[in-house]
mmCIF file with all atom_site columns, C-alpha atoms in Angstrom:
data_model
loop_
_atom_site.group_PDB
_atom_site.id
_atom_site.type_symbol
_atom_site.label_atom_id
_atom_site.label_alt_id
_atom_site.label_comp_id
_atom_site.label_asym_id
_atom_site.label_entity_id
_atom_site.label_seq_id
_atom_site.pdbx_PDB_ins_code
_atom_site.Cartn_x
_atom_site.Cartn_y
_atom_site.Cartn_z
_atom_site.occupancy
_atom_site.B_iso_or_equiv
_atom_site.pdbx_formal_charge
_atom_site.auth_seq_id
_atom_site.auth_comp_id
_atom_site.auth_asym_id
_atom_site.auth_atom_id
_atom_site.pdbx_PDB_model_num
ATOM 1   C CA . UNK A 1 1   ? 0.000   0.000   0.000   1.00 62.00 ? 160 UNK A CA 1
ATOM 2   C CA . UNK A 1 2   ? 1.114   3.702   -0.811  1.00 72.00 ? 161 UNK A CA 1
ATOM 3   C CA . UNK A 1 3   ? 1.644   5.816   2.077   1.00 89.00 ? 162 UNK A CA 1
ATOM 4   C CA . UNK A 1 4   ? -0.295  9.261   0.983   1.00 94.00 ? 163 UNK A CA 1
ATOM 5   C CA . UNK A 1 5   ? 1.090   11.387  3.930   1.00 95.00 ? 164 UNK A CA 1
ATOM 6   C CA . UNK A 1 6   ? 3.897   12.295  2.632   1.00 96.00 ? 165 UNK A CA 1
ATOM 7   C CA . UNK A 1 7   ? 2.703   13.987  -0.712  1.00 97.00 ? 166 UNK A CA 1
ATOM 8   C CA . UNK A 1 8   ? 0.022   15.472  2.072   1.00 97.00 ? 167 UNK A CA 1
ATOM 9   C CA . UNK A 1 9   ? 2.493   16.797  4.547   1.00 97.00 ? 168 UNK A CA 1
ATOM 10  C CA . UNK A 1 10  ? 5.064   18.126  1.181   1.00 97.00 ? 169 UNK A CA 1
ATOM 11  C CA . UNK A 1 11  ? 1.675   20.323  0.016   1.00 98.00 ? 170 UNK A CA 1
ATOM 12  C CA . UNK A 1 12  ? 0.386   20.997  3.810   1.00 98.00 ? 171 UNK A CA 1
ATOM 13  C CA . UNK A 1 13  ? 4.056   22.816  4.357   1.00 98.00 ? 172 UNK A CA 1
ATOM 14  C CA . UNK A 1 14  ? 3.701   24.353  0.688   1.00 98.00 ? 173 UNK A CA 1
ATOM 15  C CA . UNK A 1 15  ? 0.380   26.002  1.625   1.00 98.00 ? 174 UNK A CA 1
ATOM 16  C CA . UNK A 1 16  ? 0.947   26.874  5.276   1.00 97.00 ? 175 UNK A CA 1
ATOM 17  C CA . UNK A 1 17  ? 4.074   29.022  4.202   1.00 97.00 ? 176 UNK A CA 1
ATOM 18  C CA . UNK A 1 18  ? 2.017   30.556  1.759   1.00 97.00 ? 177 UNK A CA 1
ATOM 19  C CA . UNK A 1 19  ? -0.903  31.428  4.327   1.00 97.00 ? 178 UNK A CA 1
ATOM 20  C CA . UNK A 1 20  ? -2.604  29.542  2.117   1.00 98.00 ? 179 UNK A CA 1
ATOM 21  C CA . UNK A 1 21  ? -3.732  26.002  4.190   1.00 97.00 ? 180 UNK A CA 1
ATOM 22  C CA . UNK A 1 22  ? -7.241  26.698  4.740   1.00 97.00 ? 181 UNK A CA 1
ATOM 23  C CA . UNK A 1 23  ? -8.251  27.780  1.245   1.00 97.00 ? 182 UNK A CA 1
ATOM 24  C CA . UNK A 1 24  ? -5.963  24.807  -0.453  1.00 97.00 ? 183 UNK A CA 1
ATOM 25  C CA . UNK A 1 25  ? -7.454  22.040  2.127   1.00 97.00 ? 184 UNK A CA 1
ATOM 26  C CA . UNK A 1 26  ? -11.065 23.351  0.828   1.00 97.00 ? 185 UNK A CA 1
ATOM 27  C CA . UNK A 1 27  ? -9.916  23.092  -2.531  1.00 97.00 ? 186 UNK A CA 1
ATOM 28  C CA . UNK A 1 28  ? -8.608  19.400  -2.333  1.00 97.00 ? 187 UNK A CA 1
ATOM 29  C CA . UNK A 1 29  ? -11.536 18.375  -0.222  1.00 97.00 ? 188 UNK A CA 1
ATOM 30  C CA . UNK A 1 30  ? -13.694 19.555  -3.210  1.00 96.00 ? 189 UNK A CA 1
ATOM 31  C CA . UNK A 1 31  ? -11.706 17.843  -6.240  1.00 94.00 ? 190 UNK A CA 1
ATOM 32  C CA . UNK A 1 32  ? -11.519 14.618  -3.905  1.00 95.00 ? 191 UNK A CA 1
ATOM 33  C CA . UNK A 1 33  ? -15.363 14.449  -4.146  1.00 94.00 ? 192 UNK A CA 1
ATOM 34  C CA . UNK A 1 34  ? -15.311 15.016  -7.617  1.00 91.00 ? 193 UNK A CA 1
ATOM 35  C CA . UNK A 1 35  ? -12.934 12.447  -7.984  1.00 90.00 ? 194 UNK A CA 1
ATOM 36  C CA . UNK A 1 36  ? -14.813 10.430  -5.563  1.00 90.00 ? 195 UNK A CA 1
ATOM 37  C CA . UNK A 1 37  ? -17.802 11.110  -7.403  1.00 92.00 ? 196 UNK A CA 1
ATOM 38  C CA . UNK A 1 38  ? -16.358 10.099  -11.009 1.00 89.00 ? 197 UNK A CA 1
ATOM 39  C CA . UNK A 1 39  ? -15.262 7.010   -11.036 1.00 88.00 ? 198 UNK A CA 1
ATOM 40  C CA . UNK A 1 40  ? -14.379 6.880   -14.830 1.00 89.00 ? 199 UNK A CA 1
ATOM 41  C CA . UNK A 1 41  ? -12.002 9.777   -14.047 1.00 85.00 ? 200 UNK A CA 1
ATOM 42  C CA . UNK A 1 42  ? -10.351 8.170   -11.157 1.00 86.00 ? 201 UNK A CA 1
ATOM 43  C CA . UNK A 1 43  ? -10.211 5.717   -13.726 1.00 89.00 ? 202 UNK A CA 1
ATOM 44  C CA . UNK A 1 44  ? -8.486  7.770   -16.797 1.00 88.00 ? 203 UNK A CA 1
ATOM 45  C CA . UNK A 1 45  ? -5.391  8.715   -14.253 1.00 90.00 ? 204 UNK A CA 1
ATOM 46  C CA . UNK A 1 46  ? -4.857  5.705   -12.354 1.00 89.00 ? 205 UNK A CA 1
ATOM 47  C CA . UNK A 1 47  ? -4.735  3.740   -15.790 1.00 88.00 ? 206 UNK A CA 1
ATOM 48  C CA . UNK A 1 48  ? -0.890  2.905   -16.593 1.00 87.00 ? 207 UNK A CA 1
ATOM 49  C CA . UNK A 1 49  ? -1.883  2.646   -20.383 1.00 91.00 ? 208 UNK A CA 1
ATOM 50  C CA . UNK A 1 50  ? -2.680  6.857   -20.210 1.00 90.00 ? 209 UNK A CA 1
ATOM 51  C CA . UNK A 1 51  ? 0.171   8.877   -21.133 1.00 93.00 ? 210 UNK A CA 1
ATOM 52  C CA . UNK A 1 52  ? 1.227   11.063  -18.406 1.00 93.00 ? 211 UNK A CA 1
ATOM 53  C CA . UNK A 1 53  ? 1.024   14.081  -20.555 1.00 93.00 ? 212 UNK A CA 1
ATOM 54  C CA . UNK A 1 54  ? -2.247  13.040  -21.820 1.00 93.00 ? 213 UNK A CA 1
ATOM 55  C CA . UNK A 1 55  ? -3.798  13.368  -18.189 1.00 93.00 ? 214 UNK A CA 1
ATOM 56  C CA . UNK A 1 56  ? -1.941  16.740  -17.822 1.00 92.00 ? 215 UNK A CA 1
ATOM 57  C CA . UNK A 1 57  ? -3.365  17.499  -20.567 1.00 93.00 ? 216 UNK A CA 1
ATOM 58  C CA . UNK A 1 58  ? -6.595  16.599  -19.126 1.00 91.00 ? 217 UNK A CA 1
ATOM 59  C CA . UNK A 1 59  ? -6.088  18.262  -15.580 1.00 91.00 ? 218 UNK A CA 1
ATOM 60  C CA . UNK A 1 60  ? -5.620  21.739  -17.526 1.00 93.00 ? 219 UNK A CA 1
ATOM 61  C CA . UNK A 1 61  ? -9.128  21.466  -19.410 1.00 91.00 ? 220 UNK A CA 1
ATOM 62  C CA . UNK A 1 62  ? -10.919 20.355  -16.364 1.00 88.00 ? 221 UNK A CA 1
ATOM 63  C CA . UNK A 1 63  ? -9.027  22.744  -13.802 1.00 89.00 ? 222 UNK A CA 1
ATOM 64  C CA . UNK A 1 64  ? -7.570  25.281  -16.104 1.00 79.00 ? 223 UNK A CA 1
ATOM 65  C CA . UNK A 1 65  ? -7.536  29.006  -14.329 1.00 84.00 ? 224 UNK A CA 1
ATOM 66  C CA . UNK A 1 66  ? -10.047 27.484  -11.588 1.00 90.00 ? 225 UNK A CA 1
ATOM 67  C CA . UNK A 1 67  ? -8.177  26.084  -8.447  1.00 93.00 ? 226 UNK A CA 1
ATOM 68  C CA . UNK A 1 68  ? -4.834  27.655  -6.527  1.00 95.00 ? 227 UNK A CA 1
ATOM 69  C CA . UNK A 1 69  ? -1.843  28.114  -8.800  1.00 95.00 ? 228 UNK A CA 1
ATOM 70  C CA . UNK A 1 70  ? -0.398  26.019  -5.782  1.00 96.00 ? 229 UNK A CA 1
ATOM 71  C CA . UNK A 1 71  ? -2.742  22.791  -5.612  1.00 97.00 ? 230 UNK A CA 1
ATOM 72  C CA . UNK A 1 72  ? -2.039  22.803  -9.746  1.00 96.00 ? 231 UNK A CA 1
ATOM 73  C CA . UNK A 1 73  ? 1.587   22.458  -9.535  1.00 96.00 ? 232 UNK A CA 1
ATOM 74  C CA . UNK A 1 74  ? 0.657   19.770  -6.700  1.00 97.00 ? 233 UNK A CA 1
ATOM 75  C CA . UNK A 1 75  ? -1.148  17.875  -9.321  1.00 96.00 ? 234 UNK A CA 1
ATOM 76  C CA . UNK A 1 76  ? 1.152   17.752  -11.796 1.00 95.00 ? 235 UNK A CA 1
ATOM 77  C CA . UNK A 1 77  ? 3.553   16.571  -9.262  1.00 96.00 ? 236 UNK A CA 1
ATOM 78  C CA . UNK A 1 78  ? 1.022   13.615  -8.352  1.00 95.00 ? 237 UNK A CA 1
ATOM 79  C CA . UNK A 1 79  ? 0.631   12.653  -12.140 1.00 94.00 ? 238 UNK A CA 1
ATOM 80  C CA . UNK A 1 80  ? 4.441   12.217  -12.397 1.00 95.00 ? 239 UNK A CA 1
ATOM 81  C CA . UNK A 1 81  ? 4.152   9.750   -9.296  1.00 93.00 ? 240 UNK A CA 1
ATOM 82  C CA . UNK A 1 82  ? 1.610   8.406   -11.140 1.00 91.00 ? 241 UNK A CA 1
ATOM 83  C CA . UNK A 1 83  ? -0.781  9.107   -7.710  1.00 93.00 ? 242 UNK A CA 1
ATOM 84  C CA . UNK A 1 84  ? -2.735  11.517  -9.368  1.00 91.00 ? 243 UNK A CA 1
ATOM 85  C CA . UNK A 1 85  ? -6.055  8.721   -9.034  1.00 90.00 ? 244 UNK A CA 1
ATOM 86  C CA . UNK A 1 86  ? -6.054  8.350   -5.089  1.00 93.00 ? 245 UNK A CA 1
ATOM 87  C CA . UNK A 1 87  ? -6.229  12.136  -4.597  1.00 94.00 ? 246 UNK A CA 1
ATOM 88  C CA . UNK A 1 88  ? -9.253  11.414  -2.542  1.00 95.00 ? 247 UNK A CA 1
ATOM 89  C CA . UNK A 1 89  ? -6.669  9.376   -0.021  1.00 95.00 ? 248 UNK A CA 1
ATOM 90  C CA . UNK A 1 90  ? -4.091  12.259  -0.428  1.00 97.00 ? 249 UNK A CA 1
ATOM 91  C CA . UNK A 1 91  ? -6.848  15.030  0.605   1.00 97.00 ? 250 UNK A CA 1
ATOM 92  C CA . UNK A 1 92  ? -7.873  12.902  3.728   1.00 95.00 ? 251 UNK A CA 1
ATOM 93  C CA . UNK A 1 93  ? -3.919  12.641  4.531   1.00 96.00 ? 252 UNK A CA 1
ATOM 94  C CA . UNK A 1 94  ? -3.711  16.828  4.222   1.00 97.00 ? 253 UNK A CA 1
ATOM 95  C CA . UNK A 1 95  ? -6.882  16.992  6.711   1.00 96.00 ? 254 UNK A CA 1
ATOM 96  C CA . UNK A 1 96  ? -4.709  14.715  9.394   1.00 94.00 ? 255 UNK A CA 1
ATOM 97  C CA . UNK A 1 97  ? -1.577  17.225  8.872   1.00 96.00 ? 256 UNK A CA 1
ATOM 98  C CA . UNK A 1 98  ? -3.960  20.587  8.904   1.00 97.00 ? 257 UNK A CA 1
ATOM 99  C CA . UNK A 1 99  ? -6.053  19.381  11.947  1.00 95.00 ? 258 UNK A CA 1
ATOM 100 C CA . UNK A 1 100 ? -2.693  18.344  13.720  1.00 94.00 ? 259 UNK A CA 1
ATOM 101 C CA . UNK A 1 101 ? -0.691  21.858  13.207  1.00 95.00 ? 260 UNK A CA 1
ATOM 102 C CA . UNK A 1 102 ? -4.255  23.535  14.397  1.00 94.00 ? 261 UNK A CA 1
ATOM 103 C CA . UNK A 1 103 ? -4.659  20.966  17.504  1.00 93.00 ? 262 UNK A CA 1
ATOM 104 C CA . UNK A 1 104 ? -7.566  19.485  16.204  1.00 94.00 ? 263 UNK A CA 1
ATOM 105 C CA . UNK A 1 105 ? -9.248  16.304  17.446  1.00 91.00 ? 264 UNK A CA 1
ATOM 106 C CA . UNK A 1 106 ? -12.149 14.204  15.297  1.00 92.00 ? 265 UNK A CA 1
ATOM 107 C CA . UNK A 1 107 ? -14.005 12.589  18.129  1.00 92.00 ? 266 UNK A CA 1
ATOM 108 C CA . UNK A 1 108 ? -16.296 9.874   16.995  1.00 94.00 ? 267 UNK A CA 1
ATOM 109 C CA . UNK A 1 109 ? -19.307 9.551   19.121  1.00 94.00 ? 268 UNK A CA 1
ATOM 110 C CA . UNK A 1 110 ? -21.940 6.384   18.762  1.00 92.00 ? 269 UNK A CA 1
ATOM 111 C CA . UNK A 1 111 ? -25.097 7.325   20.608  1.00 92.00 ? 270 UNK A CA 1
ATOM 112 C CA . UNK A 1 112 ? -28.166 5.072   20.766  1.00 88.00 ? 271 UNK A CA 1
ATOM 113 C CA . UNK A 1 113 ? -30.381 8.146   19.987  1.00 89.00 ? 272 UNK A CA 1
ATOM 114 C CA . UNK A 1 114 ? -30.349 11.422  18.101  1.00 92.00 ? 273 UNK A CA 1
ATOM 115 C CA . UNK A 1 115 ? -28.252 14.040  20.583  1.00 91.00 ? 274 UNK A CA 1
ATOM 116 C CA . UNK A 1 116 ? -29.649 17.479  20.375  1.00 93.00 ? 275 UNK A CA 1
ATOM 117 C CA . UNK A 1 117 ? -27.770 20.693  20.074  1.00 94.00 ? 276 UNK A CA 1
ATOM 118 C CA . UNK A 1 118 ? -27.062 21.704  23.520  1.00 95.00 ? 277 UNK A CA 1
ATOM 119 C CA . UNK A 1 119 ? -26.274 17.897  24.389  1.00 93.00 ? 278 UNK A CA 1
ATOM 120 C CA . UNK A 1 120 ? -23.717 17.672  21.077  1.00 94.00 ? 279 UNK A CA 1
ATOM 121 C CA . UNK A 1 121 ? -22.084 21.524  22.287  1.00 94.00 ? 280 UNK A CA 1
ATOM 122 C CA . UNK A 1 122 ? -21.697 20.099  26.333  1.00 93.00 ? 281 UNK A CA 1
ATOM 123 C CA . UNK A 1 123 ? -20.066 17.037  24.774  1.00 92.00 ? 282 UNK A CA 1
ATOM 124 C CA . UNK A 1 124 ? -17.496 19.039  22.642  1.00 92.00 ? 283 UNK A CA 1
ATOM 125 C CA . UNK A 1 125 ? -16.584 21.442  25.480  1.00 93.00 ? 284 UNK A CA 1
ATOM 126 C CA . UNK A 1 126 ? -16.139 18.554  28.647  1.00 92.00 ? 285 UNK A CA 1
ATOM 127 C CA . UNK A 1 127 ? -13.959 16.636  25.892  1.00 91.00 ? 286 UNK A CA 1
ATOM 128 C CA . UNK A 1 128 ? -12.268 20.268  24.341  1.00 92.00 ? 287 UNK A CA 1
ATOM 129 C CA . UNK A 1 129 ? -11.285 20.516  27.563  1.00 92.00 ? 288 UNK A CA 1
ATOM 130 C CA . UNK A 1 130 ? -10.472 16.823  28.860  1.00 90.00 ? 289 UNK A CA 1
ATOM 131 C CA . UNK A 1 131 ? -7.754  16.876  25.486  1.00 90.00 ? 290 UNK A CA 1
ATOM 132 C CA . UNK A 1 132 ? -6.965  20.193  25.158  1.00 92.00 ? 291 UNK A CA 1
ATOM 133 C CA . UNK A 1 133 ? -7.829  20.832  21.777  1.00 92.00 ? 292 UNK A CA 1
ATOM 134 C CA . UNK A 1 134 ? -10.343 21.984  19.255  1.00 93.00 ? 293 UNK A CA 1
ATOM 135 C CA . UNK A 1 135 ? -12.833 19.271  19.425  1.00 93.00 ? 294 UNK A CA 1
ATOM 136 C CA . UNK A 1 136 ? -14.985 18.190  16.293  1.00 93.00 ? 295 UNK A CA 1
ATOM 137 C CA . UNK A 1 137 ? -17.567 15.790  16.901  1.00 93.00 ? 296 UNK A CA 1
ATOM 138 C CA . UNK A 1 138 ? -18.590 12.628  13.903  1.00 91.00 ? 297 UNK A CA 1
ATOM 139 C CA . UNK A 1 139 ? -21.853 11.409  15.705  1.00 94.00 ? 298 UNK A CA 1
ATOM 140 C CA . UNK A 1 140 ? -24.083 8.668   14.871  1.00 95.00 ? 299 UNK A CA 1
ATOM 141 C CA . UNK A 1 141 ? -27.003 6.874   16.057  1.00 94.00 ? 300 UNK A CA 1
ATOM 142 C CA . UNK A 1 142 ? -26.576 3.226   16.580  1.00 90.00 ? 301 UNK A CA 1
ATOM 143 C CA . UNK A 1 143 ? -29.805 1.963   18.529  1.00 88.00 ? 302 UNK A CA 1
ATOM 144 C CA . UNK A 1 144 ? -27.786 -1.008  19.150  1.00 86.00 ? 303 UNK A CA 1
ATOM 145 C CA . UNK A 1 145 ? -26.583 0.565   22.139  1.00 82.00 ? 304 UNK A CA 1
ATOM 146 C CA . UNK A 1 146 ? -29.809 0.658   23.979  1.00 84.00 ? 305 UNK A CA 1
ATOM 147 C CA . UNK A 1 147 ? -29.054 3.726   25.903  1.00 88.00 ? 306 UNK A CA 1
ATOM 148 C CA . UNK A 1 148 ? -26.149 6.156   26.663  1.00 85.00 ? 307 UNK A CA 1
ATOM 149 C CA . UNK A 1 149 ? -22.675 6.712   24.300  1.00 89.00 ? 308 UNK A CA 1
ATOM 150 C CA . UNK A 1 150 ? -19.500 5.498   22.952  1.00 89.00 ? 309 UNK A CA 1
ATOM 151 C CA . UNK A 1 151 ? -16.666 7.845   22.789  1.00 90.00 ? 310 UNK A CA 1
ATOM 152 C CA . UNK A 1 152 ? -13.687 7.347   20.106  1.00 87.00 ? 311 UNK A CA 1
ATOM 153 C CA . UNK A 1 153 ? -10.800 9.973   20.779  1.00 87.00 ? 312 UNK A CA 1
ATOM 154 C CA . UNK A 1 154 ? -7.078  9.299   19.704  1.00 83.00 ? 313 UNK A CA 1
ATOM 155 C CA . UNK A 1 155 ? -6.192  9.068   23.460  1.00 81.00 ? 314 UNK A CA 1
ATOM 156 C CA . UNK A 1 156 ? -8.696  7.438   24.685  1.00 84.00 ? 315 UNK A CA 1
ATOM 157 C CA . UNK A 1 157 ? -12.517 5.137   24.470  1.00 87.00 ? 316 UNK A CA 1
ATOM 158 C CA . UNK A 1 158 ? -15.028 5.928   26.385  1.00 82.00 ? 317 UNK A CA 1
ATOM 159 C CA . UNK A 1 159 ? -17.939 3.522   26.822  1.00 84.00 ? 318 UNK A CA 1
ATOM 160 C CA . UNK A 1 160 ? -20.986 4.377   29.138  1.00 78.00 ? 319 UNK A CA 1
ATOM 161 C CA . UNK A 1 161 ? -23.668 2.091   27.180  1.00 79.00 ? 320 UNK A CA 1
ATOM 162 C CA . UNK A 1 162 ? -26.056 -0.302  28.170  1.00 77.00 ? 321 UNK A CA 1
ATOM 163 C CA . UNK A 1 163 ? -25.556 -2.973  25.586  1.00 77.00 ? 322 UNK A CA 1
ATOM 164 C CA . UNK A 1 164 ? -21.672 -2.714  27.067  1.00 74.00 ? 323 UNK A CA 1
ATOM 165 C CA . UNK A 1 165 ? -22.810 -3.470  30.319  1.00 75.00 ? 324 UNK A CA 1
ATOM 166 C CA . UNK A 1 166 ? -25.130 -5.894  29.736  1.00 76.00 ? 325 UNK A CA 1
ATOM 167 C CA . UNK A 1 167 ? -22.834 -7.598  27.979  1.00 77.00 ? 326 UNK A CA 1
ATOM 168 C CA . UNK A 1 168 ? -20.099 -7.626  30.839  1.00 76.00 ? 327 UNK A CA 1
ATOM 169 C CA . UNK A 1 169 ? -22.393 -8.774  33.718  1.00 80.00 ? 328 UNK A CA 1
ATOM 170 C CA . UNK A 1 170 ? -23.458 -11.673 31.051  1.00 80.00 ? 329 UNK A CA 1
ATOM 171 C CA . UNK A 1 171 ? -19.928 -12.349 31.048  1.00 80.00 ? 330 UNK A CA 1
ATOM 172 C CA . UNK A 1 172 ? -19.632 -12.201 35.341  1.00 80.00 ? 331 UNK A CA 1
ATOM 173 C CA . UNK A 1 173 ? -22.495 -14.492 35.565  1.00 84.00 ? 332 UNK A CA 1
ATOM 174 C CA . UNK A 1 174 ? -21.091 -16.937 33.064  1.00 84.00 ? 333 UNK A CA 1
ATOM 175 C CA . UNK A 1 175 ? -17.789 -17.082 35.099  1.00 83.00 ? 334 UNK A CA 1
ATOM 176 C CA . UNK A 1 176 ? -19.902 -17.209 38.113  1.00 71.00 ? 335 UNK A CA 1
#
């Protein structure tokens, strides 16, 4: 498997010293879902049987004038790695390197109903907080759980759920 992070990290530096990050993460968060989108242009530049100047080609009539003179030059630089397909990969590797220089923390959150507002801000700011970092919150409803939440951070898991307890004193009274 290719390891993305580095072309990530090369254009994360590239755009931070040009004050630049924020716009250029936008920017390759919106081609990746075009490419994501398309597959039969993922298609076009991962084949090996397209010329390399034929997808440059390509790239300038589909981008042309309309993204950062920076993220171009980055894409030529992927077709001539031949990368240039899994730019969706790439653009999820520059998120990691942006929301690490800005101290920011994806927190997945499993919750066995809908949260509401107030209940989704509280939650950010105890675990802002608790981690000591901008806190972004990926919730979803898994009625699985019965009642209560499961909390996914990089440091630690956090599991105050029903079906999790019910499951462990299943497991006492079976040893019992």
């Amino acid at each position: 498997m290719v390891d993305f992070m580095p072309y990530a990290q090369a254009l994360f530096e590239v755009a931070t010293e040009a004050q630049k990050d924020v716009s250029i993460g936008q920017e390759i968060q919106e081609l990746a879902e075009v490419w994501s989108s398309n597959q039969e242009l993922v298609q076009v530049f991962k084949h090996p049987k397209v010329k390399r100047e034929e997808k440059k080609e390509l790239l300038q009539k589909i981008l042309g004038e309309n993204v950062d003179p920076i993220l171009f030059r980055f894409l030529l630089v992927l077709n001539q790695h031949d990368v240039l397909g899994y730019l969706p990969e790439i653009a999820a590797a520059y998120t990691k390197c942006f929301n690490k220089a800005h101290a920011i923390e994806i927190v997945d959150v499993e919750s066995a109903s809908e949260l509401d507002a107030k209940q989704i801000q509280d939650l950010e700011s105890v675990l802002a907080k608790k981690l000591k970092k901008t806190v972004r919150l990926n919730v979803k409803v898994n009625p699985d759980l019965i009642a209560g939440l499961r909390v996914h951070t990089s440091e630690f898991v956090l599991d105050n759920t029903v079906l999790t307890r019910a499951n462990s004193m299943k497991e006492q009274i079976k040893k019992n």
